[in-house]
Coordinates of C-alpha atoms in Angstrom, one line a residue:
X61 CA 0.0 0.0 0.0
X62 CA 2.8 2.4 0.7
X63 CA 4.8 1.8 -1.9
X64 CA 1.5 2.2 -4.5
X65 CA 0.8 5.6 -2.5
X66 CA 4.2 6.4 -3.0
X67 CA 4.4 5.7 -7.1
X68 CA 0.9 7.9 -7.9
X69 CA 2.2 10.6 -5.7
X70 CA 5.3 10.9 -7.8
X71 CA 3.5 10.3 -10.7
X72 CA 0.9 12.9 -10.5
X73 CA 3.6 14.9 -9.1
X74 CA 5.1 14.2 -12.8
X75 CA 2.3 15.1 -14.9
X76 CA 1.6 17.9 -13.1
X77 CA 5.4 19.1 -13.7
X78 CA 5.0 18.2 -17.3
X79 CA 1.6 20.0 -17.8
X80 CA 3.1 23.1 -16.2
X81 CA 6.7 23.0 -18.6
X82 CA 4.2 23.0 -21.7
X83 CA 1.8 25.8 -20.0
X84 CA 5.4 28.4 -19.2
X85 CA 7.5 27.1 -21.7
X86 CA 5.1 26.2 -25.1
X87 CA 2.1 28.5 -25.0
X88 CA 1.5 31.5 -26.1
X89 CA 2.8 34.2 -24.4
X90 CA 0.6 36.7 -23.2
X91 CA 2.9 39.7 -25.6
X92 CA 2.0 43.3 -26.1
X93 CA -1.6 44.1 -27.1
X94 CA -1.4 45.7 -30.6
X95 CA -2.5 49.4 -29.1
X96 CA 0.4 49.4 -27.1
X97 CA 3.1 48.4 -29.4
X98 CA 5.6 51.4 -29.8
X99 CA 4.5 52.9 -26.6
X100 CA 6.0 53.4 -22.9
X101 CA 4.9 50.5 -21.6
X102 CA 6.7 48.0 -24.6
X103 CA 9.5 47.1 -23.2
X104 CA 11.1 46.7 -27.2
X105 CA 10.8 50.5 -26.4
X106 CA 12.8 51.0 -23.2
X107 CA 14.9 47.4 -23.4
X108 CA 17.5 46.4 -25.2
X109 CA 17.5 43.1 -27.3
X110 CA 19.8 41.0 -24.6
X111 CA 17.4 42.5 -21.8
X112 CA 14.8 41.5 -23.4
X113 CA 15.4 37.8 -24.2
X114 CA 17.5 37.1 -20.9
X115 CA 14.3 38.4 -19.2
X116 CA 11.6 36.4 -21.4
X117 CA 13.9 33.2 -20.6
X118 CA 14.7 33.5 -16.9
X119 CA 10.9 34.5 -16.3
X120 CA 9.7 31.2 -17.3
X121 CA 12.3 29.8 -15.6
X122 CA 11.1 31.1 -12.6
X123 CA 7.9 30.9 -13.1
X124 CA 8.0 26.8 -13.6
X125 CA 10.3 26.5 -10.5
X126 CA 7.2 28.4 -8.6
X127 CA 4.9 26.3 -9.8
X128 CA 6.6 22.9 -8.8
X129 CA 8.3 24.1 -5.9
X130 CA 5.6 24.2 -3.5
X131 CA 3.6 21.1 -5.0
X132 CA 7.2 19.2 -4.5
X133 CA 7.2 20.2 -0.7
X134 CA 3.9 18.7 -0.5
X135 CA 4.9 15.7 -2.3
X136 CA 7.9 15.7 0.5
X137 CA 5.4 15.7 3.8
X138 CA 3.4 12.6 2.0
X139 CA 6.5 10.6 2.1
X140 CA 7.2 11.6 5.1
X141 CA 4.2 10.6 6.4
X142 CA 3.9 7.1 4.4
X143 CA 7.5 5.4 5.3
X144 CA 7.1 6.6 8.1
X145 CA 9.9 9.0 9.1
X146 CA 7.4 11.2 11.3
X147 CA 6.7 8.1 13.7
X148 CA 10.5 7.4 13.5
X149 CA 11.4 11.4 14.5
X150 CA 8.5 11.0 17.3
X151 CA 10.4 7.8 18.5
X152 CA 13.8 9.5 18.5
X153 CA 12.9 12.1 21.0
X154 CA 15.5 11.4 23.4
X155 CA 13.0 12.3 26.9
X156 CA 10.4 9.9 28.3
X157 CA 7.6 12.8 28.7
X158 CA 6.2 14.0 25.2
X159 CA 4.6 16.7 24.4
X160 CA 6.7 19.1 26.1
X161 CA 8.7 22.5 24.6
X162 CA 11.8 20.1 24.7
X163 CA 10.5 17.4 23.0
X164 CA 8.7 18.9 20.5
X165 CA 12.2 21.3 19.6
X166 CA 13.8 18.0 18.8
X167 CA 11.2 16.6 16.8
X168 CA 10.9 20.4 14.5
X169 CA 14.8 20.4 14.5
X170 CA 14.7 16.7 12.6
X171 CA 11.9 17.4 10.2
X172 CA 13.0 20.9 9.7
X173 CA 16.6 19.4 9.4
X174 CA 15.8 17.0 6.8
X175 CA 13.6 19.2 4.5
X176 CA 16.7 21.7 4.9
X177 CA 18.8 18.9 3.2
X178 CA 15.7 17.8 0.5
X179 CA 14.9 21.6 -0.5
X180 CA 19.0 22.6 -0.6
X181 CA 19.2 21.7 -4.2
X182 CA 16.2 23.5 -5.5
X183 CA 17.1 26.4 -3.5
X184 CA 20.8 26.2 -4.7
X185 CA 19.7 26.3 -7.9
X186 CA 17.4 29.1 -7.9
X187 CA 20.4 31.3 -6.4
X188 CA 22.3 30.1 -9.0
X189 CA 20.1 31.1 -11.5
X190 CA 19.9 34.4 -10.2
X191 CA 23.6 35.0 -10.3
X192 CA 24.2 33.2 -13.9
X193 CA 21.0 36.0 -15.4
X194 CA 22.9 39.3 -13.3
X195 CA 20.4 39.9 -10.8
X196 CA 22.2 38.5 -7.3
X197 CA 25.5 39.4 -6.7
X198 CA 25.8 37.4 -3.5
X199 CA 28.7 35.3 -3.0
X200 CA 28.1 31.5 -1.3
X201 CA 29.2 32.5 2.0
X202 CA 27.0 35.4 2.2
X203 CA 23.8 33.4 0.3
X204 CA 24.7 30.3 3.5
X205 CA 24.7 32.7 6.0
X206 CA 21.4 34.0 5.0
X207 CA 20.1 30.5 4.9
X208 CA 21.7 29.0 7.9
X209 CA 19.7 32.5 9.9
X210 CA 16.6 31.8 8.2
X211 CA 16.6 28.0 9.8
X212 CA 17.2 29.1 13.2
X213 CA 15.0 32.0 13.0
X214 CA 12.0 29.8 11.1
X215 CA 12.8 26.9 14.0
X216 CA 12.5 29.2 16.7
X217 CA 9.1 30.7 15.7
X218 CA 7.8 26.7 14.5
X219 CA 9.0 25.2 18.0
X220 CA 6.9 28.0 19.8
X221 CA 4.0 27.4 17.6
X222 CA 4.2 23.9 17.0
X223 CA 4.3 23.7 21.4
X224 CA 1.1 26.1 21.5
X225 CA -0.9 24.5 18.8
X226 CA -0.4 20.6 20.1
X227 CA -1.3 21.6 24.0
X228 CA -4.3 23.5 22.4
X229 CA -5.2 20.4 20.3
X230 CA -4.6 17.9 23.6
X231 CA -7.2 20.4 25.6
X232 CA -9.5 20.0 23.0
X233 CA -9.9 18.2 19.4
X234 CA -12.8 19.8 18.4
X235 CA -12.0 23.7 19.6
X236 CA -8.6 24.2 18.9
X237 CA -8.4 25.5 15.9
X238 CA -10.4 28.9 17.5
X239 CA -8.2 29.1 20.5
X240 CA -5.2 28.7 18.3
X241 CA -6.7 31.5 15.7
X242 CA -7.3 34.0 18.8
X243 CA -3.5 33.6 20.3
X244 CA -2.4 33.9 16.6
X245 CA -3.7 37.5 16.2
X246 CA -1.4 39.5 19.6
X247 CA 1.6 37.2 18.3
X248 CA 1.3 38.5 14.8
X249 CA 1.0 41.7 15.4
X250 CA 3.7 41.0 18.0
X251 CA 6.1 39.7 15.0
X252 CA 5.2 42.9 12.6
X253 CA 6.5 45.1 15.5
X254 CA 9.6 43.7 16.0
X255 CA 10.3 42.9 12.5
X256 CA 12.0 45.6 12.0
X257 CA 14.1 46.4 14.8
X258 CA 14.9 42.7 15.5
X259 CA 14.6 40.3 12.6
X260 CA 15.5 42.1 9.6
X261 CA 19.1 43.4 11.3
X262 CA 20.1 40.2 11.5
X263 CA 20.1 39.4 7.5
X264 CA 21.3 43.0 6.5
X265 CA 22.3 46.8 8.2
X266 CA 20.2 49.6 8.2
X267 CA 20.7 53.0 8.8
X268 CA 19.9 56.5 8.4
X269 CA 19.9 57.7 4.8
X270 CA 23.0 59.1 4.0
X271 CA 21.7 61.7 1.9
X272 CA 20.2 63.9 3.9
X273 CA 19.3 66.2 0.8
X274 CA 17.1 63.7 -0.7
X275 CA 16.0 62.2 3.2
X276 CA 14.7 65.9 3.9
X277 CA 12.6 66.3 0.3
X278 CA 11.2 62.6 1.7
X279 CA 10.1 63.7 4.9
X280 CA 8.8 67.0 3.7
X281 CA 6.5 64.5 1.3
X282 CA 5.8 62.4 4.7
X283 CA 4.8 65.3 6.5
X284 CA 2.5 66.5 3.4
X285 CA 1.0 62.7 3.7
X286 CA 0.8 63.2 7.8
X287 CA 2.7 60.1 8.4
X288 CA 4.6 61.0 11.6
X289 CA 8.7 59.5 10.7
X290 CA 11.9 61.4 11.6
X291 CA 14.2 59.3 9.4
X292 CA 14.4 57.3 6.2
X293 CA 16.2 54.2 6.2
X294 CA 18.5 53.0 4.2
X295 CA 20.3 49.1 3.7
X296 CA 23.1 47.8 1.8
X297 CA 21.4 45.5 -0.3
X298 CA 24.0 46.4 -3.4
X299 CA 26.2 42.9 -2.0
X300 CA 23.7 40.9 -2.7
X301 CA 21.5 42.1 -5.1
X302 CA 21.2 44.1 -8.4
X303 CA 17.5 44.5 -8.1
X304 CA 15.7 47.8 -6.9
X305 CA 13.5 48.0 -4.0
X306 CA 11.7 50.5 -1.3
X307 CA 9.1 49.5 1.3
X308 CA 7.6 50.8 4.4
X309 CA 7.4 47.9 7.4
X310 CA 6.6 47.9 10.5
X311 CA 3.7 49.1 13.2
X312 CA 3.6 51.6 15.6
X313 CA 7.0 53.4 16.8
X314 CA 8.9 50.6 15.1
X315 CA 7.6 51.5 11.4
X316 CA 10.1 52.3 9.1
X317 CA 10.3 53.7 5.2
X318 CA 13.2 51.7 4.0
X319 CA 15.5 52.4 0.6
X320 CA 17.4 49.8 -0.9
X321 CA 21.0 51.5 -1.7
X322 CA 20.7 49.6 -5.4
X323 CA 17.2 52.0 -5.7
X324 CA 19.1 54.9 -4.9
X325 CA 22.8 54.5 -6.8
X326 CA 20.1 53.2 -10.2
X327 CA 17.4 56.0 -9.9
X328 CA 17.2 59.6 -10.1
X329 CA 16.1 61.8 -7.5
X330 CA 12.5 62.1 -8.8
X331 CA 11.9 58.8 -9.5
X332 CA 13.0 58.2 -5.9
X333 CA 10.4 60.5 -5.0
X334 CA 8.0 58.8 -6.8
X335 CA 8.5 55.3 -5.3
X336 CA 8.4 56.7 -1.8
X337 CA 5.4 58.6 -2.6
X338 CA 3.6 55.4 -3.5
X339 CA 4.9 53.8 -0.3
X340 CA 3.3 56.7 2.1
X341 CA 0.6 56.2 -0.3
X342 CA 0.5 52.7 1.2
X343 CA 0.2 54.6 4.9
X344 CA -2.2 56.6 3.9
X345 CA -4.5 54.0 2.9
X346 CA -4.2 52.5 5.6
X347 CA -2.8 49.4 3.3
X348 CA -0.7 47.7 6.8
X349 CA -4.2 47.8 9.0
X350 CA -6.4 46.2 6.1
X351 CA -3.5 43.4 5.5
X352 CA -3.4 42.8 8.9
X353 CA -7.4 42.5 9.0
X354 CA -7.0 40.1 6.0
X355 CA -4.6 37.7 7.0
X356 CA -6.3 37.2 10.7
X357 CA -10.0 36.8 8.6
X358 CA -7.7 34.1 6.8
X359 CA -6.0 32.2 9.3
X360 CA -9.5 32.0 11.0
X361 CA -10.3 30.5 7.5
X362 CA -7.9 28.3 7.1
X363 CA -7.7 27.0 10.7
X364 CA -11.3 25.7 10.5
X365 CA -10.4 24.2 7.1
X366 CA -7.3 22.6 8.6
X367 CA -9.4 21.6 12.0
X368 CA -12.4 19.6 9.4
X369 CA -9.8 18.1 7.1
X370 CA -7.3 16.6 9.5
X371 CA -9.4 14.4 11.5
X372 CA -11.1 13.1 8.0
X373 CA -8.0 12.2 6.6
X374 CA -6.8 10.4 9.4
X375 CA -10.3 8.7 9.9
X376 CA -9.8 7.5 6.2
X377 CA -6.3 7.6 5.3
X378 CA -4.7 7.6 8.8
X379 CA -2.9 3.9 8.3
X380 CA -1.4 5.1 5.4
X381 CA -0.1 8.2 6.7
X382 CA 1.1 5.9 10.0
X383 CA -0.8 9.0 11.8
X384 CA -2.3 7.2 14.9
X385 CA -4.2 10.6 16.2
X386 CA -4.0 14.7 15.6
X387 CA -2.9 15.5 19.0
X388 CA 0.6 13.4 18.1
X389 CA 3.6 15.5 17.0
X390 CA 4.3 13.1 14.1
X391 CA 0.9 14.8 12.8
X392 CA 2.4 18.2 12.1
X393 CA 3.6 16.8 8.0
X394 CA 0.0 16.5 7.5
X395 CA -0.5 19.7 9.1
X396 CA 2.0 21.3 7.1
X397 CA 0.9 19.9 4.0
X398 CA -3.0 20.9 4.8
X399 CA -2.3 24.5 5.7
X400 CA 0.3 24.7 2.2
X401 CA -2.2 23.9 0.1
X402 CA -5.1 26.3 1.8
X403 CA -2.5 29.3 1.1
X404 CA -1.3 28.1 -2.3
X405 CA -5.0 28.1 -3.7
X406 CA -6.3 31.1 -1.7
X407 CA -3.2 33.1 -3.1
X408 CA -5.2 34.2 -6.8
X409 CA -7.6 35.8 -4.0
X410 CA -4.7 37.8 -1.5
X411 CA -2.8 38.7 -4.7
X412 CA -5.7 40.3 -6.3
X413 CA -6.6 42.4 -3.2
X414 CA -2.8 43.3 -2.9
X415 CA -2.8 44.3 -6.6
X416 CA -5.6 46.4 -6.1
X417 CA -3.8 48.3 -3.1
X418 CA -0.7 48.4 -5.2
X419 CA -2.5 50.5 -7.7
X420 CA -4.2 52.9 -5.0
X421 CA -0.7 53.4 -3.9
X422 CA 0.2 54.8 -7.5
X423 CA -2.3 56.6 -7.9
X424 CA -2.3 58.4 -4.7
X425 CA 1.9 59.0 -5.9
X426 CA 0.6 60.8 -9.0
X427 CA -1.6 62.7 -7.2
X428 CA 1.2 63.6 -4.3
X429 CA 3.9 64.3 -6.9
X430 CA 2.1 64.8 -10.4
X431 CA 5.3 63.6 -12.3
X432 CA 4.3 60.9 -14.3
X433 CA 7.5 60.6 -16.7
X434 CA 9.7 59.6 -13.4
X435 CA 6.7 57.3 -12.6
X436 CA 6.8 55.9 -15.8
X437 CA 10.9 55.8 -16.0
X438 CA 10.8 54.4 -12.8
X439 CA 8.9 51.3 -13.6
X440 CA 11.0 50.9 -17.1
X441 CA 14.1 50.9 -14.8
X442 CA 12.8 48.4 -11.8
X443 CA 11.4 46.2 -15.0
X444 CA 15.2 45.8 -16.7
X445 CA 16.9 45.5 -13.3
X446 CA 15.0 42.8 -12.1
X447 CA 14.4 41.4 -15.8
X448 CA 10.6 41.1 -15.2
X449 CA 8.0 40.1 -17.7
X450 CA 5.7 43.0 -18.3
X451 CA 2.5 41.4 -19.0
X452 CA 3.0 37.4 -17.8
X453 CA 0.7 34.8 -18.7
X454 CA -2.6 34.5 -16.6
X455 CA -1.8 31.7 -14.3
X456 CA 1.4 33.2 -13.6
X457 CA -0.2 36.6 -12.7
X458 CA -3.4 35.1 -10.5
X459 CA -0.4 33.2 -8.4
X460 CA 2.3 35.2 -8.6
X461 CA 1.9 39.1 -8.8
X462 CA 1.0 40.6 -5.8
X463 CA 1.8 44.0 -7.6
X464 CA 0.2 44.2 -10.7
X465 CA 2.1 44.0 -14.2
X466 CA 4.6 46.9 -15.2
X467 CA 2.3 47.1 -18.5
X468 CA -0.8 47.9 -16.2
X469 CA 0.8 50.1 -13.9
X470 CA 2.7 52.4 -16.9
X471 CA -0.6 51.7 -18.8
X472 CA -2.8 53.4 -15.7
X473 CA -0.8 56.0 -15.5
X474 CA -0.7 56.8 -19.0
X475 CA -4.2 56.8 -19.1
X476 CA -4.7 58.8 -16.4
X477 CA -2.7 61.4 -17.2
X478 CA -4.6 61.7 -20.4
X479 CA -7.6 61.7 -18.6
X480 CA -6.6 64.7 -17.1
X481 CA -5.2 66.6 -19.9

C-alpha cells in the first residue's frame, strides 16, 4: 500500500510538472496588445534586445520552479508521512515525557533538518540562477549565512508554535483551531512590530539615509501625507543584489520607510520621489491595518479548514499516513501539507486584493507628486533590473503578482494622465 501511494504521488507529481513546462515554456505568451506596441509600456521600447530575451527566458524559468516548488514540498510531507519518518522522529525524541517544549524542539529540528537537506538543491539552484541571469551578486558564503539564519529563525518561531498549537489540540480536538486562531492575532501583530528592529538586522544593516538632501525632500513629502517619521532608512542591499527595492514595514514606533541603496545609486532623485510617494501612499490607505485584518480573517479560514480536514483524513487515510491521532507530533507533515495547500490556492484571492492596493498606492503617488514621466521611467528601470516580464501569462499573474504587471501600472498612468489633460 505504501509503496503504490508512493508511485501515484510521484507520478501525479510528474504530470503535473509536465503540464506546467508545456503551459510556461510552449504557450503563447501573453505579448503586447497591438495598441500598445511602440509605446511606454513596450519594453522593445525602453529594453535592449539581450534585456529582453534574458528576461523572457529567466521568467519562465522562474515561473515553472514556482509552480513545482511548492507542489514538491507537499509531495515531500506525504513521504514523510507514508514510510514513516514522522513516527520514526517522534520515536527519536530522546525524553520519556512528550509533548513538552523540549521534546517537540527535537522533533521540529529533525523534520526541519531533513527538508533543509531535500529543498538545498532546489534552493541552490534558484540562487544560481539568479547570479548566472545578473540579478544576485551574492557570493556563497553570504547566500549560507542567510540560509543557515533563516533556519534558526523559522525553528525558533515553528518550536513555539508547534508547542502552543499541540497543548491546544490535547485540551481540546474539536476547539482548537479557534483558541489557536485567537492567540495567533497578539503574536502576529507582536512579530510585525519587532520585525524591523529585531529580525531584519540580523540578514542586512540599516541606517539613516546618507543623503540627507534627498531624506529631507522625503520627509517634507511624509509630513504632506501626515505620516509622523523622523528618518528614512536606508540598507546595503547592493552585495547581494542588483535588483531595486523600497518599502515601508513595521507598526507603531517601530515603522520604518526603507530604501534599498541599489534603488538609490540606479534612480534619479525624482523617481525616488515617486516610489516613496507610492509607499506613504500605502500609509495613507491604511494598506498595513487592512493586510493585517485580512490575514487574521484568513487564518481564522484556514484554521477551520485545517481543523475539518485533518481528522477526516486520518479517519480515512490515517494507516497510510502511520498517523495514529491529531494531537501526536508526528501529525504536524499532514498539518503542514494541509495548511500549504489552503495558502497556495487562496493566493489568486490575497494577490488580487494586494494588486488592487498596489494600484491605489500609484495613484495616490501621481496625485502627491504629479510627475508621471519619473513614474513611468521608474517602472522601465525596476522592470530591466529585475528582468521582469511585463505582461505574464494568466496563471502566472493570478499566483504570482502581488503588484500588478509593469504594463498595467505604466498603462494606468498613461491613461490617467490623459484623462486629465
Amino acid at each position: 500500500m505504501v509503496k503504490k501511494w508512493g508511485i501515484t504521488a510521484l507520478l501525479l507529481f510528474g504530470v503535473y510538472a509536465i503540464g506546467m513546462y508545456f503551459y510556461i515554456f510552449h504557450s503563447d505568451s501573453a505579448g503586447i496588445p497591438a495598441n500598445l506596441k511602440g509605446t511606454v509600456a513596450d519594453p522593445q521600447v525602453f529594453m535592449s534586445d539581450r534585456e529582453l530575451y534574458l528576461s523572457e527566458e529567466y521568467s519562465k524559468i522562474k515561473n515553472f520552479l514556482f509552480f513545482v516548488a511548492t507542489p514538491f514540498e507537499w509531495l515531500i510531507y506525504l513521504l514523510i508521512l507514508i514510510t514513516g519518518l514522522s513516527q520514526a522522529f517522534e520515536r527519536w525524541i530522546p525524553l520519556q515525557k512528550k509533548g513538552g517544549i523540549l521534546q517537540n524542539a527535537v522533533y521540529v529540528f529533525l523534520l526541519s533538518f531533513l527538508l533543509f537537506i531535500v529543498l538545498f538543491p532546489l534552493d541552490y539552484y534558484r540562487y544560481s540562477l539568479s547570479k548566472n541571469y545578473g540579478i544576485s551578486t551574492q557570493n556563497f558564503h553570504s547566500w549560507m549565512r542567510d540560509n543557515v539564519i533563516d533556519f534558526w529563525v523559522n525553528f525558533g518561531m515553528t518550536v513555539v508554535i508547534v508547542t502552543i498549537l499541540y497543548w491546544l489540540i490535547n485540551k481540546s480536538t474539536k476547539k482548537w483551531w479557534l483558541n489557536a486562531w485567537l492567540l495567533m492575532i497578539p503574536y502576529t501583530i507582536f512579530l510585525m512590530f519587532i520585525q524591523p528592529v529585531v529580525i531584519d538586522p540580523l540578514y542586512n544593516d540599516f541606517y539613516p539615509l546618507t543623503n540627507k538632501e534627498l531624506e529631507t525632500k522625503i520627509l517634507t513629502l511624509a509630513e504632506q501625507a501626515n505620516i509622523p517619521t523622523a528618518h528614512v532608512y536606508e540598507v546595503n542591499m547592493a552585495e547581494k543584489t542588483n535588483a531595486l527595492n523600497a518599502y515601508v514595514t513595521g507598526i507603531g514606533s517601530n515603522s520604518r520607510i526603507v530604501l534599498w541603496d541599489t534603488t538609490l545609486n540606479r534612480l534619479s532623485e525624482n523617481e525616488i520621489l515617486f516610489i516613496m510617494a507610492h509607499e506613504m501612499g500605502h500609509y495613507v490607505e491604511k494598506h498595513i491595518y487592512f493586510g493585517i485584518a485580512g490575514y487574521i480573517l484568513t487564518m481564522f479560514v484556514g484554521l477551520w479548514l485545517t481543523a475539518k480536514l485533518m481528522p477526516w483524513v486520518i479517519a480515512r487515510f490515517g494507516r497510510v499516513l502511520k498517523i495514529k491521532r491529531i494531537n501526536a507530533i508526528h501529525s504536524l507533515p499532514l498539518f503542514l501539507l494541509i495548511t500549504s495547500f489552503l495558502l497556495f490556492v487562496s493566493s489568486p484571492l490575497s494577490n488580487y486584493v494586494s494588486r488592487y492596493q498596489e494600484t491605489r498606492a500609484d495613484q495616490y503617488a501621481i496625485e502627491l507628486l504629479v510627475d508621471p514621466e519619473a513614474a513611468v521611467s521608474a517602472f522601465q528601470e525596476l522592470t530591466k533590473a529585475g528582468l521582469n516580464e511585463v505582461n505574464p501569462p494568466l496563471l502566472v499573474k493570478w499566483f504570482r503578482y502581488s503588484h500588478p504587471t509593469m504594463l498595467e501600472r505604466i498603462t494606468n498612468i498613461t491613461n490617467e494622465i490623459g484623462e486629465k489633460e
